[in-house]
mmCIF file of C-alpha atoms in Angstrom:
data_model
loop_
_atom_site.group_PDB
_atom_site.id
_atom_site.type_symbol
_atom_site.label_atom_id
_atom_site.label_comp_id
_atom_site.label_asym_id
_atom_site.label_seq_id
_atom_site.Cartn_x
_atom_site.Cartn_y
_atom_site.Cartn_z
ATOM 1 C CA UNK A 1 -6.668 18.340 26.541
ATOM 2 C CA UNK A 2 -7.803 21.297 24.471
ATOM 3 C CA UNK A 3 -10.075 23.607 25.127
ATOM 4 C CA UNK A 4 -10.974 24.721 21.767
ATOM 5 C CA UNK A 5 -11.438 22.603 18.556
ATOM 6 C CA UNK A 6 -7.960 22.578 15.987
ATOM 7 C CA UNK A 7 -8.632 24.189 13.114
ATOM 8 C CA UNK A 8 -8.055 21.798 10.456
ATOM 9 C CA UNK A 9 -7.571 22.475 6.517
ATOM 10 C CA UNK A 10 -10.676 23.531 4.673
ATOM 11 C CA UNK A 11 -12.433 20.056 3.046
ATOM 12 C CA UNK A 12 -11.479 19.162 -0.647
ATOM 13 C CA UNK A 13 -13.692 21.117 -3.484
ATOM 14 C CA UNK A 14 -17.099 18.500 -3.704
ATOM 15 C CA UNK A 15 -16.000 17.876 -6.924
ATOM 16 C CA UNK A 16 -12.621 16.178 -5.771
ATOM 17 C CA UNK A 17 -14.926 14.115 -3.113
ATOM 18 C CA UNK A 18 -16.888 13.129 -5.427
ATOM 19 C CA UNK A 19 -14.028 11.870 -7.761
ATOM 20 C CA UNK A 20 -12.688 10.330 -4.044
ATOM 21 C CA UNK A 21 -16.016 8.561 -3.324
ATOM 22 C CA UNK A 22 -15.833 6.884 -7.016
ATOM 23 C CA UNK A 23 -12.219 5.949 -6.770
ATOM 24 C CA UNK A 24 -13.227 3.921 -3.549
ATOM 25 C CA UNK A 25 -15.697 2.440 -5.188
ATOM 26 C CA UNK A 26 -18.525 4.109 -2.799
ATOM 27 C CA UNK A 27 -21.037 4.609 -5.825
ATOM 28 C CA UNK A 28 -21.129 1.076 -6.687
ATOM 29 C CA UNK A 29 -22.046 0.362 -2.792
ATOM 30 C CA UNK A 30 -24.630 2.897 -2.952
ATOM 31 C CA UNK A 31 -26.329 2.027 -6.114
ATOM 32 C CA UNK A 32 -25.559 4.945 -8.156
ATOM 33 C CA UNK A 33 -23.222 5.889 -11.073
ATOM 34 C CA UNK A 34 -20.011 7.802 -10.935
ATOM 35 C CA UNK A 35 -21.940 9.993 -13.351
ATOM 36 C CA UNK A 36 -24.836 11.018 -10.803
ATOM 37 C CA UNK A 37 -22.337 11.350 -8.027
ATOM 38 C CA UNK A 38 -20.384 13.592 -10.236
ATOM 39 C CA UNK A 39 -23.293 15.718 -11.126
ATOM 40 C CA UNK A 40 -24.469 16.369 -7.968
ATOM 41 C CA UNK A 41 -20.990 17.167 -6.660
ATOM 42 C CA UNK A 42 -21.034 20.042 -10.121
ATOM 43 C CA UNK A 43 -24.174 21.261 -9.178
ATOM 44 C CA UNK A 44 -24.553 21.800 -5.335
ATOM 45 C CA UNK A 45 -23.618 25.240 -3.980
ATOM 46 C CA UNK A 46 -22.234 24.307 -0.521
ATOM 47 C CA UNK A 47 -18.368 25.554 -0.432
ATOM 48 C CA UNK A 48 -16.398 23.872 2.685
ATOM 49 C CA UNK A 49 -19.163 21.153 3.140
ATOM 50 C CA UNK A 50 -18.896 17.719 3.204
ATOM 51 C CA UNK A 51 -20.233 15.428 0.403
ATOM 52 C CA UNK A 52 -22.159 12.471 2.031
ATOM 53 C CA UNK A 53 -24.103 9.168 1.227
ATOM 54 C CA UNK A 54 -26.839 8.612 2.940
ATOM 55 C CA UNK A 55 -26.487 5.609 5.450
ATOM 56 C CA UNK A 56 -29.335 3.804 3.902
ATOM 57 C CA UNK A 57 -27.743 3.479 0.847
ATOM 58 C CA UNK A 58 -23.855 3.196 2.015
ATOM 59 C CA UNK A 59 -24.017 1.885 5.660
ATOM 60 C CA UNK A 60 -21.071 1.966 8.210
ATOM 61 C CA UNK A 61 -20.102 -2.100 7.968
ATOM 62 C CA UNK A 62 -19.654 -1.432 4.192
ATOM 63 C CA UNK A 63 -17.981 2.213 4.233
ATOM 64 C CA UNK A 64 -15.317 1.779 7.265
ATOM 65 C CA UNK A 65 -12.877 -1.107 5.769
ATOM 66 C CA UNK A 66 -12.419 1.416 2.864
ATOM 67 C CA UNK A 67 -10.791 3.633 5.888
ATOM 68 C CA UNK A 68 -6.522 3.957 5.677
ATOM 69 C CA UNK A 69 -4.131 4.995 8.191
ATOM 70 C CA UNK A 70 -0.664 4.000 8.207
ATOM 71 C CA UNK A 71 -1.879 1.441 4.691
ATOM 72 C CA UNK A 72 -3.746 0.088 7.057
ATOM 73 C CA UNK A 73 -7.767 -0.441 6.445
ATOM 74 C CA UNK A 74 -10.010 0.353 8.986
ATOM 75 C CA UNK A 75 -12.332 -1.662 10.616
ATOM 76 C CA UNK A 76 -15.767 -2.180 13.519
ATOM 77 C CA UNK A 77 -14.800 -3.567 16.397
ATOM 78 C CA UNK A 78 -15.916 -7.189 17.152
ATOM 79 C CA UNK A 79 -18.426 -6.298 19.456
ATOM 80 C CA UNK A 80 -20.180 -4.202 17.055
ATOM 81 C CA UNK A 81 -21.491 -6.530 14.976
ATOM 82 C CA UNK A 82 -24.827 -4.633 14.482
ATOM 83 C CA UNK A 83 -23.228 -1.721 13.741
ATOM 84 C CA UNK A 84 -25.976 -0.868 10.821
ATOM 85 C CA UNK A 85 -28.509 -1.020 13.207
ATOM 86 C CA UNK A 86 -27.496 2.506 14.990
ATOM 87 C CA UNK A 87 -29.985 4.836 12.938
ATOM 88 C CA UNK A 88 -30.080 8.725 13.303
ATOM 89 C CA UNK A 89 -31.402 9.689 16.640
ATOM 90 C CA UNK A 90 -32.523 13.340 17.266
ATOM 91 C CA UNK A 91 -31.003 14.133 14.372
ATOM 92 C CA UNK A 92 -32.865 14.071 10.852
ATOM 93 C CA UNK A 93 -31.144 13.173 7.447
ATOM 94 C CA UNK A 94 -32.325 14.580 4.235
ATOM 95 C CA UNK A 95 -34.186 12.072 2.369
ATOM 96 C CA UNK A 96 -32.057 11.889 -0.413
ATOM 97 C CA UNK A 97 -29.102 9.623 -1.534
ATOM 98 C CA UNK A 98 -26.638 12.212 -1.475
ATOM 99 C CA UNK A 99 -26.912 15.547 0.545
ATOM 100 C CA UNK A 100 -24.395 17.896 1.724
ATOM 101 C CA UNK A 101 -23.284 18.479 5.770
ATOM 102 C CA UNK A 102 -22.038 21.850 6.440
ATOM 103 C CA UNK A 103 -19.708 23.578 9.404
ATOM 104 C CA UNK A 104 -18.236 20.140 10.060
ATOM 105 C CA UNK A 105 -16.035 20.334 13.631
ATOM 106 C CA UNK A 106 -14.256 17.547 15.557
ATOM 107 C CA UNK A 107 -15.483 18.919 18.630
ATOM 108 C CA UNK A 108 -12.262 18.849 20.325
ATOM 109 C CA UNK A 109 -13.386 21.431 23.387
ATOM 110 C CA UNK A 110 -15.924 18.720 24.552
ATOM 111 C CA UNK A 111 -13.021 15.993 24.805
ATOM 112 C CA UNK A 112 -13.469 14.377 28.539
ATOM 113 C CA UNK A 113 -17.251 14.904 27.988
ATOM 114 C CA UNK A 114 -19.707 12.188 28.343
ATOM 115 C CA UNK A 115 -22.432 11.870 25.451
ATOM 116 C CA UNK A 116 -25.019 12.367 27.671
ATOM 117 C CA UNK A 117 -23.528 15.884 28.368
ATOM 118 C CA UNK A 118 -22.407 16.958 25.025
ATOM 119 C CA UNK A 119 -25.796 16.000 23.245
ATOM 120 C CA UNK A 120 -27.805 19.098 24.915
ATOM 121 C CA UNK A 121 -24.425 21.272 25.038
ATOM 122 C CA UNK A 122 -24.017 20.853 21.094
ATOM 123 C CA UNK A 123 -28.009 21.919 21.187
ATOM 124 C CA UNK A 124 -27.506 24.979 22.679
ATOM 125 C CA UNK A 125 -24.518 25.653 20.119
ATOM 126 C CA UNK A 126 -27.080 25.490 17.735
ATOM 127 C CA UNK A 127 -25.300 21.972 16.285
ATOM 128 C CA UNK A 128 -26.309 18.789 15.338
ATOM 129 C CA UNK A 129 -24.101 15.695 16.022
ATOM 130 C CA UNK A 130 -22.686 13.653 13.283
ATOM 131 C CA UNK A 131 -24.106 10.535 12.404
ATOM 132 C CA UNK A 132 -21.779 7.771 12.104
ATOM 133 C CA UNK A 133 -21.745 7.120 8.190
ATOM 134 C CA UNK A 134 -21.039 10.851 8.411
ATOM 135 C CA UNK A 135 -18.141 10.982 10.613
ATOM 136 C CA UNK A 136 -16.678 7.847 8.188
ATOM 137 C CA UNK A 137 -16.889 10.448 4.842
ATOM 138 C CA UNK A 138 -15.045 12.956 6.703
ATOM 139 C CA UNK A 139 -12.352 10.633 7.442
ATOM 140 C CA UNK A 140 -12.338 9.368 4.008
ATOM 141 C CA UNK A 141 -12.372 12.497 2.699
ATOM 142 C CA UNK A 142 -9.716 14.199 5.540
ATOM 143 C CA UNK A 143 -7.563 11.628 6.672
ATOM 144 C CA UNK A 144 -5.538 14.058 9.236
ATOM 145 C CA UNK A 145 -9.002 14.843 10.823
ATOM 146 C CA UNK A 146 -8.722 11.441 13.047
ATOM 147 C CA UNK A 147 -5.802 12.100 15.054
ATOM 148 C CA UNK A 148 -4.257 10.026 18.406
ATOM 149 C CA UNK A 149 -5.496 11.788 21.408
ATOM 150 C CA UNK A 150 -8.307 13.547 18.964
ATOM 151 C CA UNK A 151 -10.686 11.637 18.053
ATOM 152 C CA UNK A 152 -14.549 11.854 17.901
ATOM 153 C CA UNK A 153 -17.654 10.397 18.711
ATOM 154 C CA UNK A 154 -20.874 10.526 16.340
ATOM 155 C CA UNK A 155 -23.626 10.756 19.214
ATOM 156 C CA UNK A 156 -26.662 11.803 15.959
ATOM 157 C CA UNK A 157 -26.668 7.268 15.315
ATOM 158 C CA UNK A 158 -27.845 5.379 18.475
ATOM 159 C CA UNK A 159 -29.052 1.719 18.933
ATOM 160 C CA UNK A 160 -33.147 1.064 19.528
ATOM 161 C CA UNK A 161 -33.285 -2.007 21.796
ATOM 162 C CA UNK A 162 -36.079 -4.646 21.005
ATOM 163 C CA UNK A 163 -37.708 -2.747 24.332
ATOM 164 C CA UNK A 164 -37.578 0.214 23.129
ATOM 165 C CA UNK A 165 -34.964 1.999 24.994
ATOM 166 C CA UNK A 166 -31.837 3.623 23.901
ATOM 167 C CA UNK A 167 -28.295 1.018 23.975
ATOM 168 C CA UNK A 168 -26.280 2.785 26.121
ATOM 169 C CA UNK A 169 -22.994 2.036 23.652
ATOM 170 C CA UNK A 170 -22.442 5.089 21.364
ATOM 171 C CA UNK A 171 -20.463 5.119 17.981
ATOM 172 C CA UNK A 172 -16.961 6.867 17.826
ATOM 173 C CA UNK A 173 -14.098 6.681 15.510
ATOM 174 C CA UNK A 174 -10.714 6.443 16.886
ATOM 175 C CA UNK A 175 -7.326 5.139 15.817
ATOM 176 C CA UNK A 176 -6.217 1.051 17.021
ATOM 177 C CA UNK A 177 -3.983 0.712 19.444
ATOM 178 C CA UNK A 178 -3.592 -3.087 18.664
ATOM 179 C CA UNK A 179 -4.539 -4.309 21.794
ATOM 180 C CA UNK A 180 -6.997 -7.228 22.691
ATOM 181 C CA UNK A 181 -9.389 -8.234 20.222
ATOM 182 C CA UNK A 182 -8.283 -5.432 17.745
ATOM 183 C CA UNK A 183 -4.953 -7.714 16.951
ATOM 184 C CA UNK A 184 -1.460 -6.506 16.931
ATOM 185 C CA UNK A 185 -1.712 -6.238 13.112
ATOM 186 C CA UNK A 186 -3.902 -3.221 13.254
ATOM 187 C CA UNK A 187 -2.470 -1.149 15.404
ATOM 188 C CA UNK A 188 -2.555 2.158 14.222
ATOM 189 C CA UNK A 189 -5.267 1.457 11.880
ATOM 190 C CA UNK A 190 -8.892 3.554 11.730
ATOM 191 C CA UNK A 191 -11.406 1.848 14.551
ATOM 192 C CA UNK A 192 -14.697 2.235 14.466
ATOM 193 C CA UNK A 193 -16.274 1.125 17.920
ATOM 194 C CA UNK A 194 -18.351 2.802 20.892
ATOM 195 C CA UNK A 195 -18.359 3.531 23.964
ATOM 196 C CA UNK A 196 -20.608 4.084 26.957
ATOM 197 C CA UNK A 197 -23.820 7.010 27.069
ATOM 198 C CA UNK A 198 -22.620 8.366 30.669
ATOM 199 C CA UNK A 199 -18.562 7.567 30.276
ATOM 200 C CA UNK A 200 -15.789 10.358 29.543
ATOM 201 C CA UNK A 201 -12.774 9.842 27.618
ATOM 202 C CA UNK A 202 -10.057 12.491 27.456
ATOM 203 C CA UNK A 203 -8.882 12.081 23.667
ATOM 204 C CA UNK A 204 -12.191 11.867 22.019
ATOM 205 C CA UNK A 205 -14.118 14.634 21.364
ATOM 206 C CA UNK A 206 -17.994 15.159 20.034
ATOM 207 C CA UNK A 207 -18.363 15.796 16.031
ATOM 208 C CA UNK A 208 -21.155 18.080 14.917
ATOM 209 C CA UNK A 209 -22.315 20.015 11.923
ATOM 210 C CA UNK A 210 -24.251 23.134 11.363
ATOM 211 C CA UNK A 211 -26.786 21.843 9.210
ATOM 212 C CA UNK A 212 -27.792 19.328 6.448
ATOM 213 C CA UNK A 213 -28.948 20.400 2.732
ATOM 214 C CA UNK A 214 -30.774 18.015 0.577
ATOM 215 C CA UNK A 215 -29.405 17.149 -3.132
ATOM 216 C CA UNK A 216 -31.933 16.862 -6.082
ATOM 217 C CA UNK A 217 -31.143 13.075 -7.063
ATOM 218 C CA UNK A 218 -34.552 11.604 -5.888
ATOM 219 C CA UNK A 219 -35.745 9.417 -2.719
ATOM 220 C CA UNK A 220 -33.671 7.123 -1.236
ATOM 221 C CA UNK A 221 -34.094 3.606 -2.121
ATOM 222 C CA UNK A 222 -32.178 1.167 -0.790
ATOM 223 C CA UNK A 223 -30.086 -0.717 -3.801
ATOM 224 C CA UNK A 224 -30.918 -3.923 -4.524
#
């Protein structure tokens, strides 16, 4: 596997994933207009970063079918049923509907990590993990960043148990191979599933970001 990260093509202009987000209809999920989506995307300064939704208003269920690969839509894994219910952990969002995330890397030189090693390693790089509502937008916005044998995890969402300790699946994004539950109908399509805290896996790698900046369009409320 790699040792460093591929460089991949700089992200679209905000103002193109903004105009990307409307065309999938994300707005209309989230509870805002195409307009206030637009205007954000106009007036934030944040060249190279990626234009999210914040998971409150856009969760993971509702943002991965709208995934493509091959025409095919992606999709969460069977067993993943509460996949909403993996919330940022030691990670903090800005608490606004839309915010920028900026130095966004696959983490490719952390492939055959285990989450519980990358977390502190992407610390000490001064990083902060992806979310996985996060690592969705960047696929939506740059399809050729999910690649077979590079993939990622988003280690920032993890599951609270009823008990109060940490599920030990974590969220990743990877590409189908068809097999088992999956179906032989999506193979090749975008899969959103997990994996274990402690477990390595050669072709997946750790996203991160080097920071978060807050829009101006208000408090998040979750749409009605």
């Amino acid at each position: 596997m790699p040792e460093t990260s591929t460089v991949l093509p700089a992200l679209p202009a905000l103002t193109a994933q903004a105009d990307r987000l409307i065309e999938l209809g994300v707005h209309e999920i989230a509870g805002l207009s195409a307009d206030e989506i637009r205007a954000f995307a106009a007036g934030a300064d944040g060249d190279g970063a990626l234009l999210a939704v914040h998971p409150e208003r856009a969760p993971a269920s509702a943002l991965a079918p709208l995934l493509r690969r091959d025409g095919k839509p992606g999709f969460v894994v069977v067993d993943m049923a509460d996949v909403d219910a993996f919330t940022p952990h030691t990670v903090e969002l800005p608490g606004t509907p839309l915010y920028l995330v900026t130095g966004v890397d696959r983490g490719d030189h952390m492939a055959n990590w285990s989450p519980e090693e990358a977390l502190p390693a992407l610390g000490k790089e001064q990083r902060t993990p992806l979310v996985l509502t996060e690592g969705i937008h960047w696929v939506l916005q740059q399809p050729e960043s999910l690649e077979r044998n590079r993939c990622f995890m988003t280690i920032g969402s993890r599951l609270r148990k009823a008990n109060g300790a940490l599920d030990a699946r974590t969220p990743a994004i990877w590409i189908s191979n068809g097999t088992g539950r999956d179906g032989r109908e999506r193979r090749n399509a975008p899969k959103v599933g997990w994996c274990w805290w402690n477990n390595r896996h050669t072709w997946l790698g750790f996203a991160s970001a080097t920071g978060r900046t807050p829009g101006a369009a208000g408090p998040v409320v979750r749409p009605e």
